[in-house]
Every structure is written in structure tokens, then in C-alpha cells.
């Protein structure tokens, strides 16, 4: 069938099963927006900033497991989108981002709203394309979705010059992808897997180190089955919260800079670390030369470049967590003796009893940890929780009772402030029957607050809980600990009226200073079913603890901070 | 860990921006490029890159893995001793220098004089990098006007 390049873009999206596109129009992408106007195969959500469009597509992808789609125009439209693309890249989130580009004849002339999009996005996309003829457009669209969602997922940019979206041509959408240079391997080497299984059977202190790859490969159930069968204790990275379920006795908690005592001690004392879809990030390992000194390492990762990058690996296995764990399970089933690890579990239980995660509650002022726990009590597994970046993010990761994969959505790798609210909008659109709560801070929320308008217009009821300490809290905490309390540019005492701000944009605002007010506000917010800002004033100088100071060894945790 | 010199060959799709993908990877991750040559592979839609780099074993491993990870890359070959490696150099001398001496020097390196003009002559040598360096230093006594080195190319035996 003959149609324009713009129509081809829409037809390709429909063929890929896309039902929601987040975006923002502009000159170079107008032809595609004209085609969007004429179709009814998918809805388009107009965010109020291109960065938010990409974060929303990202939140949608994380909540649903599908590929998220964002659309932006050339030049500033694209550059605004870059932070969103980089955020998805670092956390391996499957996205297809479509950007307009100036016409082919103008490329390279510094035309109006021209910028080298493939050049800028090369280091922060899994792959990118500048479409150079109409003939290749359908194939590129097909490849973009395939590359984004296969192997180690990631964002793919398709940059399309304006004259190509206007040109008419024959549309044949390919059924299959054939990229001879791209063949991700899922299976895992049988011999290596066998060796790894023998290592597990011979270990005394094995530990499951679970990362975001478990969620990305949809193998949480399988991994839980593995843990339950073997009775090997587990830690979940920031990206992996929810896999084991908060009340699973095998779950120690989160390791790393703000991990809990037993998790970090388990890493430090284990004799076999079984890493599934994790990548030994510096926030997890602390000082590398002191990290897991007594452990052999099994590293299962779909990306070979992750294996041996930071930590020496004894059992490297390139493959999907799903395929590899399935094989491990079948090999282990009849040989495993879970009692073997009982003494190890007892040691860890003791560590847990010695220094559990804790905070001092107060009757005078709200504590952020209480607020998070309270939401957990009220909403529990019925909510999807997103967050921005900073102290509130760490407290949420520590104190919310996560119960399932894809329940917890945050910018773990890049640490993008302003991520939470638009990601929550995307998540709510993807999973409308769940309550979506964004825990945010008085710093982060302002970085994409314009999305109040989007959420109001489309009636996307996201509950933003602003844990307001009138500080850029995480930086303030470092200044307290390591910079002699020189609070350089972190005092956010000058603030907007958050309640009025939400109301001005068609949402609801709440001012909360007590537990009672919080309960009432949350109850009302759930009932009202409208986007809201809940301005929760919390204790100003609360710190995230425990803490492994940057560059320190995991076993040297600051467990409390006494103000001198 | 000890730094080593490595020759890495990359077979990749011959398409626009693939050179930028490869060189950008080195720049972005802080790897070192000593030399880089690219040319299309005849009768194919592929290009062959020959990259000379330096780094410890861990860095070299990451380089090959990251190169492999590029969607446009078909194959990455970490060259070992079992390869033939050549590099070319062109040197321009004034015609006032002793041409027979220069010719004799070129002969010692399996090279020759490839152009002779009114004011200058051009000598060429293609040999292993180390020997090219020896040739360049030996050529100094004839006051070279200009020296142009090509990158390394390598092929498995």
C-alpha cells in the first residue's frame, strides 16, 4: 500500500502493538503528528517537556515490561530528551525514541533546529539510526523495536528527516529481523553452568546477589524458586527490589552504600557470590579491593562486557538469567541439601538481629521512614512506587515493603532527579488498576513539576508525596558528614507553595505535618483519584543510614551518626 | 597490571557513522588509540578496522568486549603473535641530498624511491612498526622535509 513516511511510522507502531506514545510535537516531526491525528491505533499523551515524555515512556516500560515509545522534534526537542534516553540506557530499559530531523538537503548546514542527534545520542543509546531514505524506514522501525527489547535491553533512537516523512512510498513492514551483526546469546554455556552448580553444592556460605536483570528477563518467580529450593540467602540491589518479596526470610535486604548491615556483611563474608543480572556497580561494591574478598564469583549476565569488568569472575556465564537459572535448577534439584547452608543462615540472622534497619520515630515531627512505612501498611502490594533521586529514594528502597517485580521504579544507574513524576505518569497509564505513588523530595519534584498539567489533562492520578526537609537532602547529608557542615547551595528554604501549585494546575494539594494529617491526606488522595502534591514536612536533618562512605569497604558501615 | 600493545581488528558493517561508533567508544571510555586504519573489504558490505591500542589485560578485554557489543560489529579479532603486521611511511627529501645513500637506506628496509621531482624525492617503506621507526630515525641524517606515517594493518597468518 502506498503511504507517506509519516503514516509508515504510525503503521509500524501499530504493528508493534504500541498503544501509548508519549511526546511533544514541533517543526521537523509535524508530518508524523499529522498522521497521528488521522489514526486511532494508539493514543498520544502530550507531556509538557520532552524529558518528561521519555521518562514517561520509561516508566511505562518498567511497569509493563513492554517497549516504551516517545516522540520528539529535532534540535531542542531532541536535546531535552537526552536525559531521559540516558536514564533508560543506564538502567537497560527498552525504549524506541523517534525524533524529527531537518530535511536531508539541510543536514549539515546548521539549519533551524538542526542538531546531530545520532552524534549526541551515540554514547547513551543501545543503537541509533539516521534514516537516509524512505525505503529503509520500515526496516529500521522493525529493527529498532527488536534491538530495544532483545539481549540487554536499551533505548534506540530513530532520527527521521522531515522530507522522508512527507515522501510517498510502498509500505511493506518486515515480519522478521535479520541483523547479521547482532545475535544476543541467551542460553549460557552448559559446561560453565555445570561448574557453577558444582561450586554451589560445595560452598558453605553462598549468597544470591540479585540485580535488575532478573526483572528485565521476567525471571523473578524462577529466581525465587531457586532461592527457596536451595535456601540460599539473597540480597537485592536498588534495581532488584521486589523480587524475593519483603517478608521472605531468605531476603537480607539491599547491599551497598545505603545497604543494611546483614546484606553488606553477607557480601563481605560469603564464599560464593551468585550474581544474577547485576553488574557490581560502585555503589554496591564499595572499595573494590576489599569487596567480597573470600568469595568465588559466579556471574550470570546477558552482556559479556559486564563480566569481569570490575570484579574477577571465577564462573563467567553469558546468558539470560531465565535460561541459565532454569538449567541450574534442573541440575541442582536432586543434589541440593539446603541444611548445608544452615550455619551460614544463622550467622546472617545474628547480624540482622544485631543491626536491623532502624530509625528513631518522633511525636513532634514526621520522620520520612515512618511516612514510607505507613504508605506500605495502607497500600502495600496494591501500589506501584516510583521515586526521584536522593535521600527519599534510599529511604523508600529501605523501608517500603516491596512484594513483586516491577512494583518499584527508580533511576538507579544515572540517578536522574525529575524522573519520578513523569515515570509515575507512564506507569499509571500502563497499569491503570494500581495506585501509583511517587516518593519525591522538595528538590527533585521541581525538576519536572510541569507534568502536573499533563496528569490533570489526561486524568492520570499520581500521588506525589514530597518528603520536604527544605534541603537538597542527600548532598546536605554529605556536607554534614564530609564537608564540616558547609551547606553550600543545598538550603531550599525558599519554596513554592506546593499545595497552591498543584491546585493551579488542576490537581489537589495537601499540607501535612502530623501523622494524623498524613493518614487523612492519603485516604483522601486515593479517594479523589486526581493528581496531587502532598507536601509532607519532615525532620530537617534526618540522615540515610547505614552508610558506607564513598570508597570505603562494605564492612565499614556508619551505623549511626551522632551530631557533635 | 602491565600495559601491553595490542593490535585489534574489527570487521563491521560499512555504513555511515560506524567509524564514529568505534572511535567514540575509545574516547568515551578513556581507551587509547595509537593508530587506526579503515577500509572497505572488497566484494562485501563490510569494513575492516585495524586498531593499535595500549592497556593492561583488563582494559584490552573490555575494549574487545565493548567493540563486540556495538550493533554494527560482526567480529573482533585480538591479534596475537600469529599475524603479519605492516605499516607504511612516506618521507620527502630535498633533491640536494645524496640520492644513492637514500636509495641504499630504502633498500635496507625493502622500500624504494617512489617519486622524484625537480626539488624533492619521496621514499616509501612498508614494514613492521618498529622497523618503520628505525627507518625514520636513520633517515634523519638526510634532513627529511616531511614524514607521513600510515596506520598499522594486520592479517592473521
XYZ file of C-alpha atoms in Angstrom:
721
model
C 0.000 0.000 0.000
C 1.278 3.484 -0.855
C 1.520 5.952 2.010
C 3.694 8.729 3.431
C 6.722 8.140 5.609
C 4.755 9.676 8.476
C 1.982 7.127 8.027
C 4.573 4.388 7.886
C 5.819 5.443 11.309
C 2.271 5.142 12.700
C 1.620 1.835 10.938
C 4.882 0.431 12.265
C 3.972 1.481 15.822
C 0.588 -0.190 15.483
C 2.167 -3.319 14.037
C 4.467 -3.440 17.064
C 1.453 -3.392 19.364
C 2.101 0.088 20.697
C -0.955 1.546 22.418
C 0.517 4.653 24.058
C 3.056 7.167 22.759
C 4.408 9.997 24.917
C 5.638 13.027 23.076
C 5.752 16.649 22.089
C 5.341 17.998 18.535
C 7.469 20.518 16.656
C 8.514 21.561 13.160
C 10.562 18.623 11.977
C 8.192 15.951 13.343
C 4.954 17.663 12.246
C 4.259 15.293 9.374
C 4.185 12.400 11.814
C 1.894 14.333 14.166
C -0.420 14.958 11.234
C -0.553 11.219 10.639
C -1.144 10.632 14.362
C -4.141 12.969 14.171
C -5.664 10.825 11.435
C -5.216 7.419 13.079
C -6.814 5.702 16.051
C -4.494 2.752 16.604
C -2.719 4.309 19.588
C -3.159 7.204 21.962
C -0.701 10.050 22.259
C -0.018 11.679 25.622
C 1.228 15.243 25.349
C 3.700 15.810 28.149
C 4.817 19.368 28.856
C 8.514 18.766 28.304
C 10.396 16.313 26.112
C 12.448 14.985 29.025
C 9.206 14.029 30.747
C 7.959 12.305 27.582
C 10.939 9.972 27.621
C 10.724 9.364 31.394
C 7.010 8.603 30.996
C 7.739 6.101 28.228
C 10.438 4.676 30.503
C 8.062 4.357 33.487
C 5.538 2.718 31.176
C 8.169 0.219 30.009
C 9.345 -0.593 33.550
C 5.808 -1.102 34.834
C 4.531 -3.187 31.908
C 7.627 -4.910 30.517
C 6.727 -3.620 27.048
C 8.796 -1.276 24.875
C 8.103 2.377 25.746
C 7.746 4.870 22.904
C 8.488 8.598 22.925
C 8.356 11.101 20.098
C 10.076 14.475 19.901
C 11.077 17.064 17.349
C 14.576 17.999 16.170
C 17.089 20.298 17.851
C 15.968 21.348 21.331
C 13.189 18.764 21.329
C 15.800 16.098 20.950
C 18.359 17.599 23.337
C 15.666 17.865 26.012
C 15.033 14.164 25.509
C 18.672 13.186 26.017
C 18.499 12.986 29.826
C 15.543 10.650 29.503
C 17.344 8.489 26.960
C 20.494 8.327 29.102
C 18.416 7.377 32.152
C 16.875 4.454 30.272
C 20.261 3.474 28.843
C 21.945 3.191 32.229
C 19.117 1.060 33.620
C 18.760 -1.069 30.418
C 15.153 -0.074 29.732
C 13.682 -0.880 26.307
C 12.608 2.329 24.552
C 12.131 3.471 20.987
C 12.549 7.222 20.690
C 11.526 8.807 17.416
C 12.895 12.246 16.665
C 12.287 14.581 13.766
C 15.290 15.877 11.880
C 15.691 18.701 9.353
C 15.300 17.689 5.713
C 18.114 15.691 4.105
C 19.173 18.654 1.965
C 19.557 20.829 5.082
C 21.552 18.336 7.169
C 24.996 19.731 7.861
C 24.046 23.343 7.095
C 23.296 24.400 10.695
C 19.647 24.659 9.718
C 16.927 25.874 12.062
C 16.529 23.393 14.929
C 19.203 21.171 13.478
C 21.406 19.180 15.815
C 23.399 15.989 15.232
C 21.052 13.698 17.145
C 22.793 10.422 16.339
C 26.104 12.012 17.278
C 24.846 13.238 20.632
C 22.980 10.070 21.495
C 25.614 7.565 20.393
C 27.054 7.035 23.886
C 23.644 6.821 25.560
C 21.645 4.598 23.219
C 21.939 0.899 22.590
C 21.815 1.787 18.904
C 20.652 4.699 16.789
C 19.640 5.423 13.240
C 19.536 8.436 10.983
C 17.031 7.395 8.329
C 18.514 8.335 4.964
C 15.807 7.098 2.593
C 12.142 6.179 2.724
C 12.879 2.623 1.556
C 14.794 1.805 4.715
C 12.272 3.333 7.139
C 10.102 0.218 7.704
C 13.137 -1.996 8.227
C 14.682 0.478 10.663
C 11.460 0.713 12.686
C 11.324 -3.075 12.902
C 14.976 -3.325 13.911
C 14.580 -0.549 16.491
C 11.911 -2.491 18.407
C 13.862 -5.718 18.138
C 17.143 -4.217 19.318
C 15.486 -2.280 22.143
C 13.813 -5.359 23.611
C 16.273 -8.198 22.945
C 19.559 -9.118 24.584
C 20.404 -6.497 27.171
C 17.537 -4.074 26.568
C 18.080 -0.368 25.991
C 16.856 2.733 24.203
C 17.063 3.009 20.405
C 16.789 6.355 18.637
C 15.282 6.689 15.150
C 16.022 10.148 13.750
C 13.895 10.887 10.673
C 14.437 13.852 8.320
C 11.293 15.825 7.587
C 11.279 15.248 3.824
C 11.284 11.483 4.380
C 8.119 11.628 6.482
C 6.460 13.623 3.648
C 7.568 11.320 0.837
C 5.136 8.709 -0.522
C 6.151 5.102 -0.981
C 5.165 1.468 -0.746
C 4.815 0.174 2.831
C 5.882 -3.377 3.470
C 6.518 -3.950 7.127
C 9.040 -6.752 7.538
C 7.862 -9.767 9.522
C 11.296 -10.714 10.658
C 14.520 -9.048 11.582
C 17.808 -10.090 10.104
C 20.791 -8.286 11.551
C 23.809 -10.481 10.841
C 25.987 -8.481 13.234
C 23.617 -8.741 16.219
C 22.907 -12.128 17.757
C 22.448 -11.946 21.525
C 23.068 -15.251 23.279
C 20.543 -16.346 25.874
C 21.469 -19.947 26.537
C 24.602 -19.892 28.635
C 27.449 -22.351 28.242
C 26.468 -25.798 29.560
C 29.912 -26.631 30.883
C 30.205 -23.356 32.747
C 26.735 -23.821 34.222
C 27.645 -27.319 35.379
C 30.804 -25.982 37.026
C 28.862 -23.204 38.698
C 26.361 -25.708 40.056
C 29.200 -27.804 41.492
C 30.558 -24.678 43.145
C 27.157 -24.020 44.711
C 26.953 -27.585 46.011
C 30.404 -27.260 47.562
C 30.013 -23.772 49.007
C 29.484 -23.119 52.694
C 28.417 -19.503 52.522
C 26.745 -18.885 49.179
C 24.836 -15.681 48.511
C 22.422 -14.694 45.758
C 23.238 -11.204 44.530
C 20.178 -10.194 42.523
C 20.145 -7.288 40.075
C 17.771 -5.546 37.702
C 18.456 -8.184 35.043
C 16.239 -10.617 36.958
C 13.306 -8.241 36.489
C 14.194 -7.326 32.894
C 14.265 -11.015 31.931
C 10.990 -11.693 33.777
C 12.580 -14.405 35.858
C 11.669 -13.305 39.367
C 9.469 -16.366 40.018
C 12.215 -18.663 38.805
C 14.833 -16.987 40.963
C 12.544 -17.181 43.975
C 12.045 -20.876 43.281
C 15.821 -21.275 43.107
C 16.273 -19.499 46.430
C 13.505 -21.433 48.129
C 14.790 -24.781 46.894
C 18.400 -24.152 47.841
C 17.670 -21.988 50.901
C 20.483 -19.693 49.832
C 20.065 -16.196 51.284
C 19.704 -13.268 48.896
C 20.402 -9.572 48.590
C 18.554 -7.316 46.136
C 20.216 -4.294 44.541
C 18.378 -0.998 44.222
C 17.195 -2.142 40.788
C 16.032 -5.504 42.060
C 13.762 -4.599 44.980
C 10.613 -6.709 44.984
C 11.966 -9.945 43.517
C 12.062 -12.003 46.705
C 9.180 -10.296 48.486
C 9.875 -8.205 51.583
C 8.738 -10.888 54.051
C 10.749 -13.732 52.549
C 13.030 -14.976 55.352
C 15.819 -15.563 52.825
C 15.920 -11.885 51.871
C 18.584 -9.992 53.787
C 17.914 -6.613 52.185
C 19.799 -4.265 49.910
C 23.611 -4.211 49.728
C 25.848 -1.226 49.116
C 26.355 2.336 50.200
C 22.994 2.513 51.982
C 22.502 -1.188 52.321
C 21.668 -2.839 55.608
C 24.238 -4.410 57.903
C 23.477 -8.078 57.252
C 23.493 -7.605 53.445
C 26.871 -5.936 53.449
C 28.341 -8.397 55.914
C 26.969 -11.255 53.803
C 28.765 -9.819 50.758
C 31.945 -9.433 52.781
C 31.938 -12.910 54.321
C 30.367 -15.045 51.606
C 32.482 -17.741 49.985
C 30.420 -17.828 46.765
C 28.583 -14.888 45.270
C 25.987 -15.892 42.707
C 25.394 -12.736 40.718
C 22.236 -12.840 38.619
C 21.698 -9.849 36.323
C 23.709 -7.478 38.486
C 26.767 -5.516 37.448
C 28.894 -4.795 40.533
C 28.175 -1.072 40.478
C 30.475 1.061 42.631
C 27.523 1.957 44.864
C 27.159 -1.764 45.605
C 30.773 -2.872 45.957
C 32.360 -0.017 47.873
C 36.131 -0.331 47.840
C 36.793 -2.945 45.157
C 39.965 -4.392 46.657
C 38.057 -5.150 49.863
C 34.896 -6.367 48.172
C 33.893 -9.995 48.730
C 37.474 -10.960 49.484
C 36.638 -14.518 50.486
C 34.231 -15.271 47.678
C 34.408 -17.012 44.363
C 32.098 -15.314 41.922
C 29.512 -16.782 39.565
C 28.440 -14.003 37.211
C 25.402 -14.558 35.023
C 24.841 -11.657 32.649
C 23.451 -11.286 29.154
C 26.040 -8.606 28.437
C 29.527 -10.142 28.218
C 31.081 -6.712 28.739
C 29.685 -6.664 32.290
C 31.515 -9.856 33.186
C 34.979 -9.263 34.591
C 34.653 -5.507 34.117
C 35.136 -4.682 37.793
C 35.400 -7.897 39.753
C 37.359 -11.002 38.783
C 34.931 -13.778 37.970
C 35.527 -17.485 38.557
C 32.448 -18.755 36.733
C 31.520 -16.411 33.880
C 28.205 -17.285 32.231
C 26.959 -15.201 29.307
C 23.232 -15.678 29.007
C 19.794 -14.688 30.134
C 19.086 -15.134 33.841
C 15.981 -17.039 32.807
C 17.678 -19.693 30.675
C 20.638 -20.089 32.979
C 18.716 -20.347 36.253
C 16.298 -22.801 34.664
C 19.239 -25.012 33.742
C 20.839 -24.596 37.163
C 17.592 -25.611 38.826
C 17.290 -28.793 36.828
C 20.904 -29.720 37.632
C 20.596 -28.906 41.332
C 17.204 -30.338 42.071
C 18.230 -33.789 43.179
C 21.571 -32.928 44.730
C 20.919 -29.926 46.875
C 20.953 -30.200 50.614
C 19.637 -26.929 51.993
C 20.745 -27.852 55.523
C 24.299 -27.421 54.354
C 23.890 -23.645 54.481
C 22.088 -23.582 57.841
C 25.115 -22.378 59.865
C 25.624 -19.550 57.345
C 21.994 -18.515 57.604
C 22.339 -18.485 61.382
C 25.323 -16.148 61.192
C 23.369 -13.796 58.969
C 20.313 -13.948 61.204
C 22.552 -12.904 64.054
C 23.863 -9.963 62.008
C 20.325 -8.991 61.215
C 19.368 -9.049 64.871
C 22.473 -7.095 65.782
C 21.838 -4.139 63.471
C 18.453 -4.196 61.793
C 17.386 -1.254 59.652
C 16.033 1.284 62.069
C 15.115 4.884 62.694
C 14.022 6.876 65.690
C 10.393 7.807 65.402
C 9.157 11.043 66.890
C 5.889 12.545 68.053
C 6.995 16.099 67.353
C 7.970 15.840 63.722
C 7.259 13.415 60.911
C 10.036 11.030 60.025
C 10.361 10.159 56.332
C 10.809 6.476 57.141
C 7.517 6.472 59.032
C 5.720 8.040 56.068
C 7.080 5.389 53.705
C 6.256 2.527 56.057
C 2.782 3.956 56.548
C 2.122 4.004 52.817
C 3.362 0.429 52.786
C 0.881 -0.528 55.504
C -2.014 1.131 53.726
C -1.277 0.344 50.083
C 1.271 -2.479 50.267
C 1.343 -4.504 47.096
C -1.557 -2.623 45.563
C 0.668 0.290 44.685
C 3.369 0.942 42.140
C 6.047 3.057 43.759
C 8.268 5.431 41.833
C 10.848 7.797 43.221
C 13.084 10.654 42.327
C 16.708 10.731 43.389
C 18.183 11.461 46.777
C 17.527 10.610 50.405
C 13.853 9.841 49.822
C 14.864 7.312 47.158
C 17.132 5.452 49.571
C 14.575 5.540 52.387
C 11.933 4.168 50.028
C 14.255 1.395 48.857
C 14.988 0.562 52.508
C 11.563 0.846 54.114
C 8.821 0.150 51.573
C 7.575 -3.461 51.714
C 8.115 -4.368 48.065
C 6.332 -7.504 47.166
C 6.761 -8.135 43.458
C 8.901 -7.202 40.477
C 8.027 -4.028 38.523
C 6.477 -2.553 41.659
C 9.495 -0.308 42.298
C 10.583 2.156 39.620
C 13.541 4.458 40.059
C 16.517 5.900 38.236
C 19.164 3.673 39.753
C 22.146 3.997 37.456
C 22.085 7.564 36.191
C 20.388 8.999 39.271
C 18.170 11.450 37.423
C 16.344 13.979 39.592
C 12.980 14.735 37.998
C 12.487 11.119 36.898
C 9.855 10.061 39.390
C 6.777 12.087 38.490
C 6.766 11.557 34.703
C 7.756 7.904 35.222
C 4.756 7.566 37.547
C 2.517 9.033 34.833
C 3.807 6.433 32.379
C 3.466 3.618 34.911
C -0.115 4.586 35.739
C -1.015 4.704 32.053
C 0.480 1.255 31.586
C -1.059 -0.310 34.717
C -4.219 1.722 35.381
C -5.647 -0.550 38.078
C -2.809 0.134 40.534
C -2.426 3.183 42.731
C 0.784 4.946 41.730
C 2.751 6.812 44.372
C 5.828 8.878 43.634
C 8.054 9.473 46.644
C 9.964 12.615 45.909
C 11.854 15.421 47.576
C 11.462 19.155 47.628
C 14.482 19.330 45.326
C 13.596 16.663 42.763
C 9.917 17.449 42.292
C 10.628 20.897 40.885
C 12.643 19.383 38.064
C 9.559 18.113 36.235
C 6.697 19.780 38.080
C 5.169 20.978 34.786
C 3.819 17.443 34.424
C 1.049 18.388 36.841
C -0.631 19.782 33.748
C -0.236 16.538 31.796
C -1.537 14.439 34.683
C -4.516 16.764 35.135
C -5.403 16.910 31.458
C -5.336 13.151 30.983
C -6.736 12.406 34.440
C -3.731 10.368 35.473
C -3.989 10.305 39.274
C -0.423 10.124 40.513
C 0.099 10.698 44.238
C 3.288 12.704 44.731
C 4.487 12.511 48.302
C 7.037 15.275 48.730
C 9.239 14.399 51.697
C 10.081 18.008 52.388
C 13.105 18.761 54.551
C 13.815 22.129 52.932
C 17.154 20.739 51.836
C 18.757 19.097 48.893
C 18.935 16.332 51.423
C 21.470 13.830 50.130
C 24.009 16.496 49.273
C 23.314 18.124 52.637
C 23.996 14.778 54.332
C 27.406 14.543 52.634
C 28.124 18.134 53.620
C 27.291 17.253 57.222
C 29.462 14.142 57.208
C 32.357 15.115 54.983
C 32.386 18.886 54.445
C 32.247 20.238 58.006
C 28.627 21.318 57.602
C 29.351 23.899 54.935
C 25.881 23.797 53.395
C 26.854 25.143 50.028
C 23.713 25.754 47.910
C 21.675 22.982 49.498
C 19.341 25.021 51.695
C 15.986 25.021 49.913
C 14.125 27.095 52.486
C 12.745 29.305 49.765
C 9.977 27.210 48.298
C 6.865 27.452 46.226
C 3.505 26.874 47.859
C 3.259 23.234 46.778
C -0.429 22.970 47.611
C -1.308 26.048 45.580
C 0.985 24.916 42.780
C -0.855 21.625 42.423
C -4.209 23.370 42.552
C -3.144 25.936 39.951
C -2.518 23.074 37.541
C -5.799 21.283 38.165
C -4.577 18.897 40.853
C -5.014 18.656 44.595
C -2.595 19.853 47.235
C -2.160 18.760 50.841
C -0.038 20.258 53.584
C 0.923 17.621 56.092
C 2.842 17.982 59.339
C 1.421 15.229 61.583
C 0.709 11.515 61.348
C -2.998 12.150 61.606
C -2.922 14.666 58.778
C -0.919 12.259 56.694
C -3.397 9.415 57.119
C -6.267 11.709 56.217
C -4.478 13.169 53.223
C -3.516 9.746 51.844
C -7.032 8.433 52.314
C -8.442 11.461 50.546
C -5.868 11.329 47.746
C -6.748 7.688 46.985
C -10.459 8.530 47.011
C -10.199 11.713 44.921
C -8.426 9.923 42.101
C -6.697 13.079 40.918
C -3.068 14.054 40.595
C -1.827 15.533 43.841
C 1.121 17.054 45.643
C 1.320 16.011 49.259
C 3.694 18.422 50.932
C 4.930 16.430 53.921
C 7.179 18.406 56.241
C 9.753 16.016 57.711
C 12.593 16.338 60.194
C 15.207 18.543 58.593
C 18.435 16.773 59.431
C 17.415 13.133 59.084
C 20.230 11.056 57.547
C 20.156 7.934 55.425
C 21.845 5.175 57.429
C 23.678 2.880 57.440
C 26.211 4.439 55.129
C 29.408 3.159 53.587
C 31.415 6.317 52.941
C 32.416 6.633 49.269
C 35.473 4.499 48.553
C 35.192 2.626 51.852
C 34.913 -1.104 52.390
C 31.397 -2.551 52.663
C 32.033 -3.925 56.145
C 32.917 -0.467 57.456
C 29.447 0.991 57.765
C 28.466 4.107 59.610
C 25.568 2.699 61.581
C 24.620 5.897 63.315
C 25.646 9.497 63.198
C 25.922 11.353 66.466
C 25.936 15.074 65.984
C 28.891 16.611 67.778
C 48.911 -4.786 35.798
C 51.328 -4.360 32.954
C 50.444 -2.286 29.893
C 50.749 -4.082 26.596
C 50.476 -3.000 22.991
C 47.713 -4.802 21.109
C 46.536 -4.893 17.529
C 42.787 -5.369 17.292
C 40.964 -5.977 14.026
C 37.280 -5.166 13.771
C 35.006 -6.326 10.982
C 31.944 -4.088 10.900
C 29.151 -3.028 8.587
C 30.376 -0.474 6.063
C 27.747 2.134 6.902
C 27.727 5.777 7.835
C 28.755 6.592 11.394
C 30.327 3.213 12.100
C 33.752 4.888 12.353
C 32.269 7.327 14.862
C 30.812 4.434 16.861
C 34.209 2.773 17.099
C 36.298 5.880 17.773
C 33.624 7.325 20.082
C 33.767 4.182 22.170
C 37.508 4.645 22.694
C 37.106 8.331 23.529
C 34.120 7.869 25.819
C 35.621 5.043 27.851
C 39.084 6.532 28.036
C 40.853 3.909 25.907
C 43.908 4.830 23.978
C 44.206 4.667 20.165
C 47.747 4.606 18.835
C 46.691 4.166 15.255
C 43.550 3.375 13.336
C 43.079 2.401 9.725
C 39.798 1.639 7.998
C 38.992 0.432 4.515
C 36.150 -1.461 2.901
C 36.540 -5.214 2.477
C 36.303 -5.940 -1.261
C 33.095 -7.559 -2.560
C 31.214 -7.133 0.717
C 29.235 -4.571 2.675
C 31.833 -4.722 5.434
C 34.784 -2.624 6.546
C 37.907 -3.707 8.308
C 39.345 -1.596 11.114
C 42.853 -2.166 12.381
C 43.380 -0.524 15.731
C 46.597 -0.352 17.696
C 45.962 0.260 21.367
C 47.700 0.063 24.725
C 46.384 -1.081 28.045
C 46.573 -3.735 30.733
C 44.936 -7.104 30.211
C 41.678 -5.993 31.838
C 41.424 -2.903 29.648
C 42.182 -4.857 26.470
C 39.485 -7.368 27.427
C 36.970 -4.553 27.950
C 37.929 -2.958 24.643
C 37.251 -6.143 22.713
C 34.015 -6.772 24.592
C 32.753 -3.235 24.114
C 33.654 -3.350 20.417
C 31.786 -6.639 20.089
C 28.780 -5.072 21.753
C 28.342 -2.465 19.028
C 25.352 -3.493 16.953
C 27.292 -2.852 13.702
C 30.198 -5.116 14.633
C 30.422 -8.557 13.055
C 33.693 -9.746 14.538
C 36.526 -8.557 16.739
C 39.929 -10.217 16.452
C 42.512 -9.644 19.133
C 45.710 -10.218 17.186
C 48.483 -12.246 18.748
C 51.943 -13.218 17.524
C 50.344 -15.155 14.728
C 49.845 -12.238 12.386
C 51.596 -10.256 9.728
C 51.629 -6.598 10.647
C 52.748 -3.777 8.367
C 52.807 -0.041 8.466
C 53.712 2.396 5.696
C 55.727 5.592 5.796
C 56.375 8.218 3.119
C 59.347 10.557 3.546
C 60.125 13.564 1.370
C 63.774 14.583 0.939
C 65.328 17.509 -0.864
C 66.889 16.592 -4.231
C 70.101 18.094 -2.879
C 70.579 15.133 -0.555
C 72.582 12.136 -1.655
C 70.021 10.122 -3.585
C 72.139 6.998 -3.785
C 72.515 6.964 0.025
C 68.782 7.370 0.438
C 68.182 4.610 -2.079
C 70.547 2.313 -0.198
C 68.784 3.087 3.071
C 65.399 2.292 1.496
C 66.772 -0.992 0.171
C 67.742 -1.994 3.674
C 64.076 -1.699 4.642
C 62.630 -3.284 1.486
C 61.466 0.134 0.335
C 62.331 2.416 -2.506
C 62.078 5.824 -4.081
C 58.551 6.152 -5.412
C 58.676 9.645 -6.853
C 61.414 12.008 -7.975
C 60.677 15.629 -8.833
C 62.604 18.802 -9.558
C 63.064 19.739 -5.898
C 62.339 16.623 -3.940
C 62.186 12.847 -3.898
C 59.741 10.653 -1.991
C 60.793 7.407 -0.372
C 58.429 4.706 0.829
C 58.865 1.849 3.270
C 56.267 -0.669 4.416
C 57.357 -2.777 7.341
C 56.657 -3.609 10.952
C 56.104 -0.560 13.159
C 59.395 -0.967 14.998
C 61.329 -1.166 11.731
C 59.493 1.826 10.352
C 60.682 3.737 13.405
C 64.278 2.635 12.778
C 63.972 3.743 9.184
C 62.659 7.156 10.230
C 65.480 7.669 12.685
C 68.076 6.562 10.117
C 66.542 8.981 7.609
C 67.172 11.936 9.926
C 70.709 12.440 8.650
C 69.307 13.259 5.196
C 67.174 16.113 6.589
C 63.695 14.851 5.729
C 61.308 17.630 4.709
C 58.151 15.764 5.640
C 57.254 12.418 7.147
C 53.834 10.816 6.740
C 53.083 7.575 8.563
C 50.139 5.388 7.750
C 48.355 3.317 10.388
C 49.024 -0.338 11.027
C 47.306 -3.043 9.022
C 47.436 -6.655 10.114
C 46.301 -10.023 8.868
C 46.256 -13.429 10.519
C 48.734 -15.953 9.101
